[in-house]
Amino acid sequence: MGQAIVVTSGKGGVGKTTTSANLGTALALLGHKVCMVDTDIGLRNLDVVMGLENRIVYDLVDVIEGRCRLEQALIKDKRFESLYLLPAAQTKDKDDVKPEQVKEIIGRIKQLFDFAIIDCPAGIEQGFRNAISGADRAIVVTTPEKSAVRDADRVIGKLHSEQIEEPKLVVNRIRPNMLKTGDMLSIDDICSVLQIDVIGIIPDDDYVIKASNNGEPIVINPQSKAALAYRNIARRILGDPVPLMSLEEKPGFVERIKKFFKLG
Amino acid sequence: MKKLSQNSHLVTIKGTRDGLVFIMDDQCEYVDLISELTEKLGASFEKFVDDSIVSVSVKMGNRTLTEQQRYEIAVIIGRRSNLLLKSIEVAPTAGDERIEQLLGDNVMIHRGTVRSGQVLQHEGNLLFLGDINPGGTVIVTGDLYVMGALRGLAHAGSAGNEQAVIAASHMFPTQLRIAGVISRPPDEWVKADVYMEFAYLDDGQMKIDKLSNLFKRKQSL
């Protein structure tokens, strides 16, 4: 029996879908059977980010309404054997499905996979309730912006009232140089308000946008710092106590030489 | 004749989103008020509402009530099984007395975090152990003491008690309200050293002082 993890945020555009795609891929890279579920009905994106858009035949709503079996709607990833995607419907609406129906599907996916990663839509309405209905754990994504932290706080409150205890926090799109100058909310600032455990911090990385446009999750790019951050989160989900990565830029070659001579 | 026409306006019943509001005339005799309330809630009342539970707020205007009178009104409203008496608002000074009477120095303790969008309401004094986050709201009829960070909205003396205070270990509110006075901290309210503070009303103006001075204020009451 696997576990279902919902990736949510309240605010839109903070990186829920990117986080879902990369955590799913990272967990698959570590040898687990993973199914990513896109619950953003009407505004599906996860398939695009994964580069699987053109393989969609059936979707979540088709399964719920009995037009196909669950196995028929699951799309196998083109890179990893153990990674699957259940896409959302694009022509329907979030109000067309009920939380109990999603919960039932998630329950069936948990029988077949080690992990179900549920990509939640923005907002706290029907789509949110659908997404969290089947989840065992939750990951709340925020960025170091006041508005995103405010919405994350609201969502954490909602998760508590839905009995999903102890959600974990991902702080996305951190810009280390802005942190240094104090122009960006620090991780400590965010934690002192939200009062939940941080499971990962992800530096802002140009590769993410490039990878997303190419339909490739960033985790498979070894040059990217964000990729390492996502892999670390996956390991922490599995219970491996990986320390949070340092956001300090590695000094360049010239700087290292300078430093060496100063010390010497 | 005159009395009769006046009579029918002693109790005005209004429907709001939060239930019914009974607005009571505060100039007439108390007995007249009671007889009209009894009559309005009589047989013809069924025309107004169905069987679902409706909450009722009673506004007494500028009238004070004894405990017995409050009880009497509560009983009359309670006869209608679908009416749920939420509050009886009386003249402010009487409200203070009532709160003092009811609670004395009693303080209720509540633990947790009030997050954005959440509202914590309490009748009386409240000691809150935890944070009130931006977008979160705490409303109490008495004093509010926060052991933690107050970053959201706090309303003390919400029933009109102007003597109420708001104290917090970390006072960084979005907005403070005491009785009917609303205040927000100045935008450049960045303090070098953090110490416990409380907010109070002085001649209708909200002021902030160190918590160590709270006893001066509360003792004089």
Short mmCIF file of C-alpha atoms in Angstrom, two decimals, chain B residues 67 70 88 90-106 122-125 140-143 156-164 218:
data_model
loop_
_atom_site.label_atom_id
_atom_site.label_comp_id
_atom_site.label_asym_id
_atom_site.label_seq_id
_atom_site.Cartn_x
_atom_site.Cartn_y
_atom_site.Cartn_z
CA GLU B 67 -29.28 39.91 35.40
CA ARG B 70 -31.49 39.46 30.82
CA ILE B 88 -27.70 40.65 24.20
CA VAL B 90 -26.71 46.57 26.30
CA ALA B 91 -25.48 50.09 26.96
CA PRO B 92 -21.67 50.13 27.10
CA THR B 93 -21.25 50.94 30.78
CA ALA B 94 -23.62 48.22 31.76
CA GLY B 95 -21.71 45.88 29.47
CA ASP B 96 -18.54 46.54 31.42
CA GLU B 97 -20.25 45.81 34.67
CA ARG B 98 -21.67 42.63 33.29
CA ILE B 99 -18.34 41.40 32.02
CA GLU B 100 -16.70 42.27 35.30
CA GLN B 101 -19.52 40.53 37.15
CA LEU B 102 -19.49 37.47 34.98
CA LEU B 103 -15.81 36.96 34.68
CA GLY B 104 -14.12 38.98 37.33
CA ASP B 105 -10.50 38.27 36.68
CA ASN B 106 -11.17 34.94 35.06
CA HIS B 122 -14.43 34.36 22.78
CA GLU B 123 -16.73 35.90 25.37
CA GLY B 124 -14.64 37.32 28.17
CA ASN B 125 -10.90 37.53 28.73
CA VAL B 140 -12.94 38.84 22.49
CA THR B 141 -15.40 40.80 24.59
CA GLY B 142 -12.88 41.25 27.38
CA ASP B 143 -9.09 41.59 27.43
CA ALA B 156 -10.78 43.39 22.41
CA GLY B 157 -13.88 44.65 24.19
CA SER B 158 -15.86 43.78 21.09
CA ALA B 159 -19.19 44.27 22.90
CA GLY B 160 -18.26 47.86 23.63
CA ASN B 161 -15.94 47.60 26.63
CA GLU B 162 -13.60 50.56 26.23
CA GLN B 163 -11.54 49.48 29.22
CA ALA B 164 -10.36 46.34 27.42
CA LYS B 218 -5.89 47.99 35.19
#
